[in-house]
Tab-separated table of C-alpha atoms in Angstrom:
chain	number	residue	atom	x	y	z
A	1	MET	CA	19.874	15.103	28.869
A	2	SER	CA	18.815	18.354	30.514
A	3	ASP	CA	15.326	19.696	30.147
A	4	ALA	CA	14.825	22.428	27.601
A	5	PRO	CA	14.605	25.895	29.165
A	6	LEU	CA	11.074	27.118	29.649
A	7	THR	CA	11.523	30.030	27.306
A	8	ARG	CA	11.951	27.675	24.373
A	9	SER	CA	8.811	26.121	23.010
A	10	ARG	CA	8.978	22.427	22.297
A	11	LYS	CA	9.803	21.538	18.723
A	12	VAL	CA	10.047	17.871	17.807
A	13	CYS	CA	11.941	16.123	15.029
A	14	PHE	CA	10.545	12.621	14.567
A	15	VAL	CA	12.648	10.129	12.620
A	16	THR	CA	11.084	6.878	11.382
A	17	ILE	CA	12.615	4.019	9.442
A	18	GLY	CA	9.363	2.078	9.064
A	19	ALA	CA	8.379	-1.373	10.255
A	20	THR	CA	9.489	-3.590	7.394
A	21	ALA	CA	13.184	-3.202	6.640
A	22	SER	CA	16.103	-1.966	8.705
A	23	PHE	CA	17.754	1.315	7.788
A	24	SER	CA	20.669	1.711	10.165
A	25	ALA	CA	22.293	4.402	8.007
A	26	LEU	CA	19.425	6.786	8.747
A	27	VAL	CA	19.588	6.022	12.471
A	28	ARG	CA	23.344	6.700	12.404
A	29	ALA	CA	22.953	9.917	10.453
A	30	THR	CA	20.326	11.351	12.773
A	31	ILE	CA	21.656	10.321	16.178
A	32	SER	CA	24.909	12.180	15.585
A	33	SER	CA	26.362	15.331	17.049
A	34	THR	CA	26.383	16.978	13.607
A	35	PHE	CA	22.677	16.491	13.142
A	36	CYS	CA	21.856	17.418	16.734
A	37	HIS	CA	23.770	20.682	16.354
A	38	SER	CA	21.842	21.471	13.182
A	39	LEU	CA	18.614	20.732	15.020
A	40	GLU	CA	19.653	23.122	17.757
A	41	GLN	CA	20.350	25.831	15.223
A	42	HIS	CA	16.788	25.510	14.004
A	43	GLN	CA	15.335	25.730	17.524
A	44	TYR	CA	14.417	22.075	17.897
A	45	THR	CA	14.209	20.678	21.422
A	46	ASP	CA	13.476	16.970	20.884
A	47	LEU	CA	14.656	14.189	18.636
A	48	ILE	CA	12.594	10.996	18.657
A	49	VAL	CA	13.886	8.071	16.612
A	50	GLN	CA	11.926	4.966	15.659
A	51	TYR	CA	14.844	2.612	15.005
A	52	GLY	CA	13.150	-0.701	14.134
A	53	ALA	CA	12.865	-4.098	15.791
A	54	ASP	CA	16.576	-4.873	15.688
A	55	GLY	CA	17.956	-1.392	16.306
A	56	HIS	CA	18.103	-1.205	20.069
A	57	GLY	CA	21.820	-1.949	20.442
A	58	LEU	CA	22.742	0.533	17.760
A	59	PHE	CA	20.540	3.179	19.321
A	60	GLN	CA	22.156	2.730	22.750
A	61	SER	CA	25.698	3.000	21.441
A	62	LEU	CA	24.897	6.041	19.288
A	63	LEU	CA	23.188	7.725	22.195
A	64	GLN	CA	26.270	7.175	24.321
A	65	ASP	CA	28.495	8.667	21.613
A	66	VAL	CA	26.333	11.750	21.298
A	67	ASN	CA	26.160	12.252	25.059
A	68	SER	CA	29.907	11.841	25.507
A	69	GLN	CA	30.710	14.592	23.025
A	70	GLN	CA	32.490	17.554	24.598
A	71	GLU	CA	30.023	20.029	23.244
A	72	ALA	CA	26.759	18.544	24.443
A	73	THR	CA	23.688	19.750	22.641
A	74	GLY	CA	20.450	20.739	24.322
A	75	ILE	CA	18.541	18.262	22.228
A	76	ASN	CA	16.558	15.696	24.148
A	77	VAL	CA	17.107	12.406	22.306
A	78	SER	CA	14.796	9.432	22.771
A	79	GLY	CA	13.824	6.389	20.752
A	80	PHE	CA	11.854	3.178	20.415
A	81	GLY	CA	11.903	0.113	18.167
A	82	LEU	CA	8.341	-0.388	17.034
A	83	ASP	CA	5.006	0.748	18.393
A	84	THR	CA	2.073	-1.562	17.822
A	85	ASN	CA	-0.285	1.391	18.245
A	86	GLY	CA	1.133	2.932	15.100
A	87	LEU	CA	2.971	6.201	14.662
A	88	GLU	CA	0.024	8.560	15.010
A	89	GLN	CA	1.029	9.987	18.378
A	90	TYR	CA	4.610	10.690	17.265
A	91	MET	CA	3.473	12.325	14.060
A	92	MET	CA	1.193	14.521	16.147
A	93	LEU	CA	4.094	15.399	18.442
A	94	ALA	CA	6.067	16.490	15.403
A	95	LYS	CA	3.083	18.508	14.219
A	96	THR	CA	2.236	20.300	17.448
A	97	GLY	CA	5.197	19.917	19.808
A	98	GLY	CA	2.828	18.240	22.255
A	99	ASP	CA	0.949	21.232	23.685
A	100	SER	CA	-0.449	24.625	22.822
A	101	SER	CA	2.875	26.395	23.302
A	102	GLY	CA	4.734	23.916	21.075
A	103	ALA	CA	6.075	24.712	17.629
A	104	GLU	CA	5.592	22.722	14.457
A	105	GLY	CA	8.512	20.347	13.981
A	106	LEU	CA	9.505	17.889	11.318
A	107	VAL	CA	9.251	14.269	10.232
A	108	VAL	CA	12.309	12.586	8.737
A	109	SER	CA	11.335	9.343	7.091
A	110	HIS	CA	12.440	6.441	4.965
A	111	ALA	CA	10.546	6.905	1.717
A	112	GLY	CA	7.663	4.588	2.630
A	113	SER	CA	4.502	5.763	0.949
A	114	GLY	CA	2.382	5.224	4.063
A	115	THR	CA	4.486	7.542	6.208
A	116	ILE	CA	4.730	10.194	3.507
A	117	LEU	CA	0.976	10.122	3.053
A	118	HIS	CA	0.426	10.422	6.778
A	119	ALA	CA	2.676	13.472	7.041
A	120	LEU	CA	1.084	15.133	4.008
A	121	ARG	CA	-2.357	14.620	5.530
A	122	LEU	CA	-1.238	16.109	8.846
A	123	ASP	CA	0.394	18.911	6.925
A	124	VAL	CA	3.696	18.600	8.779
A	125	PRO	CA	6.936	19.109	6.809
A	126	ILE	CA	8.635	15.870	5.865
A	127	VAL	CA	12.160	15.037	4.749
A	128	VAL	CA	12.206	11.834	2.730
A	129	VAL	CA	15.408	9.781	2.734
A	130	PRO	CA	15.217	6.743	0.414
A	131	ASN	CA	16.683	3.576	1.860
A	132	SER	CA	19.683	2.785	-0.320
A	133	GLU	CA	20.049	-0.565	1.481
A	134	LEU	CA	16.989	-1.918	-0.312
A	135	LEU	CA	17.355	-3.825	-3.558
A	136	ASP	CA	14.661	-2.682	-5.962
A	137	ASN	CA	14.561	0.891	-4.842
A	138	HIS	CA	11.671	2.590	-6.574
A	139	GLN	CA	11.297	4.728	-3.465
A	140	ILE	CA	13.776	7.165	-4.973
A	141	GLU	CA	11.302	7.826	-7.789
A	142	LEU	CA	8.574	8.785	-5.352
A	143	ALA	CA	10.912	10.996	-3.336
A	144	GLU	CA	12.117	12.784	-6.450
A	145	ALA	CA	8.671	13.227	-7.964
A	146	LEU	CA	7.180	14.598	-4.754
A	147	ALA	CA	10.185	16.835	-4.088
A	148	GLU	CA	9.896	18.242	-7.608
A	149	GLN	CA	6.290	19.183	-6.919
A	150	GLU	CA	7.414	20.688	-3.594
A	151	TYR	CA	5.413	18.402	-1.341
A	152	VAL	CA	8.439	16.975	0.447
A	153	VAL	CA	12.158	17.578	0.877
A	154	HIS	CA	14.301	14.909	-0.717
A	155	GLY	CA	16.966	14.334	1.942
A	156	ARG	CA	20.360	12.769	1.384
A	157	LEU	CA	22.108	10.829	4.100
A	158	GLU	CA	25.371	12.722	3.574
A	159	ASN	CA	23.779	16.091	4.071
A	160	LEU	CA	20.814	16.058	6.405
A	161	SER	CA	21.673	19.525	7.726
A	162	GLN	CA	20.868	20.917	4.309
A	163	ALA	CA	17.574	19.036	4.415
A	164	LEU	CA	16.730	20.698	7.731
A	165	GLN	CA	17.229	24.065	6.121
A	166	ASP	CA	15.101	23.124	3.121
A	167	ALA	CA	12.377	21.893	5.468
A	168	GLU	CA	12.135	25.356	7.028
A	169	LYS	CA	11.492	26.767	3.554
A	170	LEU	CA	8.936	24.034	2.869
A	171	ARG	CA	7.108	24.951	6.071
A	172	VAL	CA	6.416	28.422	4.755
A	173	ARG	CA	4.730	27.338	1.548
A	174	GLN	CA	3.214	24.010	2.383
A	175	LYS	CA	0.746	22.659	-0.123
A	176	ALA	CA	-2.434	20.801	0.765
A	177	TRP	CA	-2.870	17.097	0.056
A	178	PRO	CA	-4.725	15.606	-1.811
A	179	PRO	CA	-4.012	17.743	-4.870
A	180	VAL	CA	-6.909	19.143	-6.827
A	181	ASN	CA	-7.317	17.197	-10.052
A	182	SER	CA	-6.567	19.429	-12.954
A	183	GLY	CA	-6.975	19.528	-16.708
A	184	THR	CA	-8.522	16.480	-18.354
A	185	HIS	CA	-8.814	14.758	-14.993
A	186	ARG	CA	-10.981	17.362	-13.359
A	187	GLN	CA	-14.147	15.385	-14.052
A	188	THR	CA	-12.871	12.036	-12.871
A	189	ARG	CA	-14.471	10.392	-9.860
A	190	GLY	CA	-11.362	8.410	-9.043
A	191	LEU	CA	-11.697	5.010	-7.429
A	192	ALA	CA	-15.377	5.523	-6.599
A	193	GLY	CA	-16.121	6.033	-10.297
A	194	VAL	CA	-14.308	2.876	-11.357
A	195	VAL	CA	-15.973	0.827	-8.610
A	196	ASP	CA	-19.397	2.044	-9.741
A	197	GLU	CA	-18.592	1.151	-13.342
A	198	GLU	CA	-17.380	-2.338	-12.473
A	199	MET	CA	-20.319	-3.011	-10.175
A	200	GLY	CA	-22.880	-1.649	-12.613
A	201	PHE	CA	-24.098	0.843	-10.028
A	202	SER	CA	-25.948	3.565	-11.869
A	203	VAL	CA	-24.592	7.030	-11.249
A	204	GLU	CA	-27.235	9.604	-10.673
B	1	MET	CA	2.990	-51.307	-27.272
B	2	ALA	CA	-0.294	-52.496	-28.615
B	3	LEU	CA	-1.840	-49.409	-27.114
B	4	LEU	CA	0.135	-47.190	-29.382
B	5	ASN	CA	-1.144	-48.444	-32.716
B	6	ALA	CA	-2.268	-45.949	-35.289
B	7	PRO	CA	-6.053	-45.744	-34.712
B	8	VAL	CA	-5.668	-45.265	-30.942
B	9	LEU	CA	-3.024	-42.614	-31.481
B	10	ALA	CA	-5.277	-40.828	-33.933
B	11	VAL	CA	-8.167	-40.835	-31.489
B	12	LEU	CA	-5.939	-39.638	-28.669
B	13	ALA	CA	-4.515	-36.897	-30.831
B	14	THR	CA	-7.996	-35.783	-31.830
B	15	PHE	CA	-9.074	-35.619	-28.209
B	16	ALA	CA	-5.932	-33.787	-27.224
B	17	LEU	CA	-6.428	-31.240	-29.969
B	18	PHE	CA	-10.050	-30.840	-29.019
B	19	ALA	CA	-9.192	-30.360	-25.349
B	20	LEU	CA	-6.466	-27.899	-26.238
B	21	GLN	CA	-8.958	-25.921	-28.288
B	22	LEU	CA	-11.456	-25.882	-25.479
B	23	ILE	CA	-8.861	-24.745	-22.958
B	24	THR	CA	-7.623	-22.021	-25.294
B	25	LEU	CA	-11.133	-20.783	-25.968
B	26	ARG	CA	-11.920	-20.883	-22.272
B	27	LEU	CA	-8.766	-18.911	-21.464
B	28	LEU	CA	-9.547	-16.395	-24.191
B	29	SER	CA	-13.047	-15.947	-22.854
B	30	LEU	CA	-11.521	-15.063	-19.491
B	31	ALA	CA	-9.346	-12.291	-20.902
B	32	PRO	CA	-10.378	-8.983	-19.360
B	33	GLN	CA	-10.948	-7.374	-22.756
B	34	ARG	CA	-13.538	-10.018	-23.597
B	35	ARG	CA	-15.504	-9.957	-20.398
B	36	PRO	CA	-19.095	-8.855	-20.826
B	37	PRO	CA	-19.925	-5.460	-19.320
B	38	PRO	CA	-21.041	-5.558	-15.700
B	39	THR	CA	-24.698	-6.339	-15.029
B	40	PRO	CA	-26.487	-3.184	-13.937
B	41	ARG	CA	-27.614	-3.334	-10.337
B	42	GLN	CA	-29.344	-1.169	-7.806
B	43	LEU	CA	-27.393	0.486	-5.039
B	44	GLY	CA	-28.386	-1.148	-1.776
B	45	THR	CA	-28.765	-4.659	-3.163
B	46	PRO	CA	-26.473	-7.218	-1.500
B	47	ALA	CA	-22.925	-6.883	-2.765
B	48	HIS	CA	-19.678	-8.432	-1.596
B	49	LEU	CA	-16.348	-6.611	-1.776
B	50	LEU	CA	-13.009	-8.289	-1.163
B	51	ILE	CA	-10.134	-6.002	-0.231
B	52	VAL	CA	-6.547	-7.237	-0.128
B	53	LEU	CA	-4.355	-5.512	2.448
B	54	GLY	CA	-0.829	-6.169	1.288
B	55	SER	CA	0.987	-4.942	4.446
B	56	GLY	CA	3.025	-1.815	5.151
B	57	GLY	CA	2.713	0.916	2.550
B	58	HIS	CA	0.265	-1.134	0.482
B	59	THR	CA	-2.143	-1.251	3.396
B	60	ALA	CA	-1.705	2.435	4.197
B	61	GLU	CA	-2.422	3.380	0.584
B	62	MET	CA	-5.439	1.087	0.371
B	63	ILE	CA	-7.014	2.430	3.546
B	64	SER	CA	-6.363	5.969	2.386
B	65	MET	CA	-7.993	5.330	-1.017
B	66	LEU	CA	-11.028	3.634	0.483
B	67	ARG	CA	-11.477	6.457	2.951
B	68	ARG	CA	-11.259	9.081	0.231
B	69	SER	CA	-13.492	7.338	-2.274
B	70	ASN	CA	-16.141	6.537	0.325
B	71	THR	CA	-17.038	3.437	-1.606
B	72	CYS	CA	-17.058	0.639	0.996
B	73	SER	CA	-20.485	1.538	2.324
B	74	LYS	CA	-21.999	0.582	-1.034
B	75	PHE	CA	-21.287	-3.064	-0.188
B	76	SER	CA	-23.312	-5.108	2.253
B	77	HIS	CA	-20.480	-7.599	2.871
B	78	ARG	CA	-16.773	-6.925	3.035
B	79	THR	CA	-13.922	-9.402	3.285
B	80	TRP	CA	-10.547	-7.986	4.316
B	81	LEU	CA	-7.765	-10.330	3.315
B	82	VAL	CA	-4.461	-9.989	5.169
B	83	SER	CA	-1.269	-12.044	5.216
B	84	SER	CA	-0.674	-14.248	8.226
B	85	GLY	CA	0.924	-12.433	11.120
B	86	ASP	CA	0.203	-8.986	9.694
B	87	SER	CA	-1.540	-7.669	12.801
B	88	PHE	CA	-1.060	-4.061	11.658
B	89	SER	CA	-3.241	-4.539	8.591
B	90	ALA	CA	-5.877	-6.479	10.512
B	91	ALA	CA	-6.053	-3.665	13.054
B	92	PHE	CA	-6.346	-1.062	10.276
B	93	ALA	CA	-9.254	-2.985	8.754
B	94	LYS	CA	-11.097	-3.177	12.055
B	95	GLU	CA	-10.519	0.487	12.784
B	96	PHE	CA	-11.837	1.402	9.344
B	97	GLU	CA	-14.949	-0.714	9.873
B	98	GLN	CA	-15.578	0.844	13.267
B	99	GLU	CA	-15.411	4.293	11.720
B	100	MET	CA	-18.002	3.243	9.159
B	101	GLY	CA	-20.368	2.013	11.832
B	102	GLU	CA	-22.025	-1.338	12.155
B	103	LYS	CA	-25.185	-0.540	10.297
B	104	LYS	CA	-23.198	-0.658	7.071
B	105	GLY	CA	-23.466	-4.409	6.634
B	106	THR	CA	-21.118	-7.141	7.814
B	107	TYR	CA	-17.411	-7.745	7.489
B	108	ARG	CA	-14.761	-10.327	8.255
B	109	VAL	CA	-10.975	-10.229	8.407
B	110	VAL	CA	-9.393	-13.389	7.001
B	111	GLU	CA	-5.782	-14.552	6.782
B	112	VAL	CA	-3.806	-16.280	4.064
B	113	ARG	CA	-0.313	-17.661	4.356
B	114	ARG	CA	2.274	-15.281	2.951
B	115	ALA	CA	3.290	-15.899	-0.669
B	116	ARG	CA	6.820	-14.777	-0.013
B	117	LYS	CA	8.488	-13.301	3.031
B	118	ILE	CA	11.085	-10.566	2.659
B	119	HIS	CA	14.484	-12.196	2.007
B	120	GLN	CA	12.913	-15.631	1.473
B	121	SER	CA	14.929	-17.798	-0.883
B	122	LEU	CA	13.606	-18.118	-4.418
B	123	LEU	CA	13.892	-21.894	-4.191
B	124	SER	CA	11.252	-22.259	-1.508
B	125	SER	CA	8.875	-19.613	-2.828
B	126	PRO	CA	6.972	-21.858	-5.310
B	127	TRP	CA	5.873	-23.980	-2.362
B	128	THR	CA	4.783	-21.039	-0.198
B	129	CYS	CA	3.011	-19.506	-3.207
B	130	LEU	CA	1.060	-22.736	-3.615
B	131	LEU	CA	0.007	-22.660	0.042
B	132	CYS	CA	-1.020	-19.065	-0.396
B	133	LEU	CA	-3.028	-19.960	-3.520
B	134	TRP	CA	-4.800	-22.690	-1.559
B	135	ASP	CA	-5.807	-20.201	1.149
B	136	CYS	CA	-6.945	-17.636	-1.421
B	137	LEU	CA	-9.186	-20.197	-3.125
B	138	ARG	CA	-10.699	-21.007	0.220
B	139	TRP	CA	-11.644	-17.407	0.982
B	140	LEU	CA	-12.943	-16.711	-2.502
B	141	ARG	CA	-15.320	-19.656	-2.287
B	142	PRO	CA	-18.633	-19.114	-0.505
B	143	SER	CA	-18.467	-19.503	3.265
B	144	SER	CA	-19.968	-22.700	4.677
B	145	ASP	CA	-22.953	-20.812	6.097
B	146	ARG	CA	-23.444	-19.091	2.686
B	147	HIS	CA	-23.337	-15.678	4.342
B	148	TYR	CA	-20.418	-14.687	2.150
B	149	GLY	CA	-20.756	-15.767	-1.474
B	150	TYR	CA	-18.191	-15.293	-4.220
B	151	PRO	CA	-17.044	-11.650	-4.122
B	152	ASP	CA	-18.637	-9.330	-6.653
B	153	LEU	CA	-15.571	-7.121	-6.711
B	154	VAL	CA	-11.937	-7.519	-5.685
B	155	ILE	CA	-9.728	-4.481	-5.037
B	156	THR	CA	-6.006	-4.985	-4.629
B	157	ASN	CA	-2.839	-2.932	-4.813
B	158	GLY	CA	-0.204	-5.641	-4.510
B	159	PRO	CA	2.177	-7.152	-3.679
B	160	ALA	CA	2.773	-10.913	-4.326
B	161	THR	CA	-0.132	-12.195	-2.246
B	162	ALA	CA	-2.558	-9.989	-4.150
B	163	THR	CA	-1.254	-11.318	-7.455
B	164	ILE	CA	-1.929	-14.848	-6.298
B	165	LEU	CA	-5.412	-13.921	-5.144
B	166	VAL	CA	-6.273	-12.538	-8.581
B	167	PHE	CA	-4.804	-15.666	-10.148
B	168	ALA	CA	-6.994	-17.763	-7.846
B	169	SER	CA	-10.089	-15.860	-8.968
B	170	VAL	CA	-9.229	-16.491	-12.629
B	171	LEU	CA	-8.690	-20.170	-11.849
B	172	LEU	CA	-12.142	-20.395	-10.281
B	173	ARG	CA	-13.718	-18.698	-13.264
B	174	PHE	CA	-11.816	-21.042	-15.578
B	175	LEU	CA	-13.457	-23.933	-13.781
B	176	GLY	CA	-16.815	-22.234	-14.112
B	177	LEU	CA	-17.032	-21.490	-10.404
B	178	GLN	CA	-18.522	-18.111	-9.648
B	179	GLY	CA	-21.818	-16.625	-8.560
B	180	SER	CA	-24.855	-16.608	-10.822
B	181	ASP	CA	-27.215	-13.999	-12.267
B	182	GLY	CA	-24.548	-11.351	-12.494
B	183	ALA	CA	-23.530	-11.692	-8.833
B	184	GLY	CA	-20.247	-13.034	-7.526
B	185	GLU	CA	-18.439	-12.361	-10.783
B	186	MET	CA	-15.204	-11.483	-9.023
B	187	ARG	CA	-14.475	-8.460	-11.169
B	188	THR	CA	-11.037	-7.143	-10.294
B	189	ILE	CA	-9.478	-3.702	-9.885
B	190	TYR	CA	-5.724	-3.379	-9.431
B	191	VAL	CA	-4.396	-0.043	-8.228
B	192	GLU	CA	-0.702	0.492	-8.795
B	193	SER	CA	1.159	1.865	-5.800
B	194	TRP	CA	1.509	5.619	-5.514
B	195	ALA	CA	5.218	4.925	-5.046
B	196	ARG	CA	5.459	3.734	-8.665
B	197	VAL	CA	6.169	6.841	-10.647
B	198	LYS	CA	8.017	5.785	-13.792
B	199	ARG	CA	7.395	2.088	-14.271
B	200	LEU	CA	4.778	-0.460	-13.270
B	201	SER	CA	5.731	-2.932	-10.560
B	202	LEU	CA	6.148	-6.613	-11.369
B	203	SER	CA	2.693	-7.284	-9.901
B	204	GLY	CA	1.299	-4.508	-12.065
B	205	ARG	CA	2.861	-5.826	-15.252
B	206	LEU	CA	1.600	-9.354	-14.573
B	207	LEU	CA	-1.864	-8.302	-13.550
B	208	CYS	CA	-2.408	-6.195	-16.674
B	209	TRP	CA	-3.197	-9.530	-18.357
B	210	LEU	CA	-5.716	-10.638	-15.787
B	211	VAL	CA	-7.600	-7.863	-14.022
B	212	ASP	CA	-10.577	-5.920	-15.331
B	213	ARG	CA	-9.178	-2.503	-14.490
B	214	VAL	CA	-5.661	-1.200	-13.898
B	215	LEU	CA	-5.374	2.178	-12.209
B	216	VAL	CA	-2.159	4.186	-11.931
B	217	GLN	CA	-1.531	7.255	-9.841
B	218	TRP	CA	0.950	9.207	-11.908
B	219	GLU	CA	-0.087	10.658	-15.240
B	220	GLN	CA	3.055	9.462	-17.038
B	221	LEU	CA	1.988	5.838	-16.431
B	222	GLN	CA	-1.294	6.252	-18.310
B	223	GLY	CA	-1.397	3.606	-21.047
B	224	ALA	CA	1.403	1.512	-19.527
B	225	GLY	CA	1.333	-2.272	-19.260
B	226	ALA	CA	0.080	-5.028	-21.562
B	227	GLY	CA	-2.329	-3.629	-24.113
B	228	GLY	CA	-1.821	-0.132	-22.732
B	229	ARG	CA	-4.573	-0.759	-20.218
B	230	ALA	CA	-3.371	1.407	-17.336
B	231	GLU	CA	-5.757	4.259	-16.587
B	232	PHE	CA	-4.945	7.461	-14.730
B	233	LYS	CA	-7.937	8.847	-12.835
B	234	GLY	CA	-6.055	11.371	-10.754
B	235	VAL	CA	-4.191	10.693	-7.514
B	236	LEU	CA	-6.228	8.199	-5.499
B	237	VAL	CA	-4.444	8.003	-2.128
């Protein structure tokens, strides 16, 4: 697709489905003209999709569909299956847009705890979409609990445009991770404390 | 049939009862609630930590916790246990060690065969679990050059492979195999995944019976599991 005009700073939406299970519904929902138009409305320039080991065919056909739409969007869509170097560089792209003139973008993720943690650490807004194709889906719990505490946006496949809007609100009042322990747990030393106790290390 | 006359039966029964008693007592003595408190030791003395990297989110959470708690450097030896073919976790372990610097003791990354692959049929999983158990026993035992003894502490956060590793450590202790003089006791800490908000995972529920400490990361899970042993010490990841 065409390059973004120079006046627009780069703003990246990075979509990841994780390395373990496939999540074609999320790939379908994001590489769609509806979603690309919503991205455009929110001044995004790039959409990068990590589609999993077996997602290449799907990605190609979706990309063709999006490109053949009458009303082409200015969103630059790209993708890859897996990256053995990890997702660090893509998360950073979403955070910074790639250079000093870039704008902070967004991560859209399956509800894997590793990815969520990564995004919280980088302090980049994240939309969490639980994978309904999985059997024992406790991921929904995590998404709901974190959304309730306003750390993430709980996205739904049917309405990702809404999630994009919510993410803009989240950006404004982003909270820092890890949370400060409060109340009765203020004194706790977490894992280090338990390790010391179990090892009989004396605490000075 | 002559073997089964009354006196022989009586003797056999007595032995069987005796053995049963011994096994029961032995099992009871292994229960986490009955374990003696840890032997006090000086920081800086040799200590061996075994960390299970369970793949995917489990690995990410484990690395994050270890980084935050800054606790690995208290151990002179570290064994990172990964499932076969999990190159991501092995790479994470090496990266973590490089960050710590080499003066912080020695480490090794070892592999066990996977207890159960995603989508593996339930019928074949007892066999693969057994293979996994075999590998776990091997890595818990002292290395042939004696550089790595029995671990002093095991930290895991699931999934299936980690459960089998803890089971292997209990089996060794049942047979009386562990370090001596307070070392190599294989004390165990299980940390429930951050993704478990309302209910313990299957690994968590099973391991409540076996591990020394159960940590949860959401306050509402405090006191969950067998004997209400789950402890909430704040978010750990």
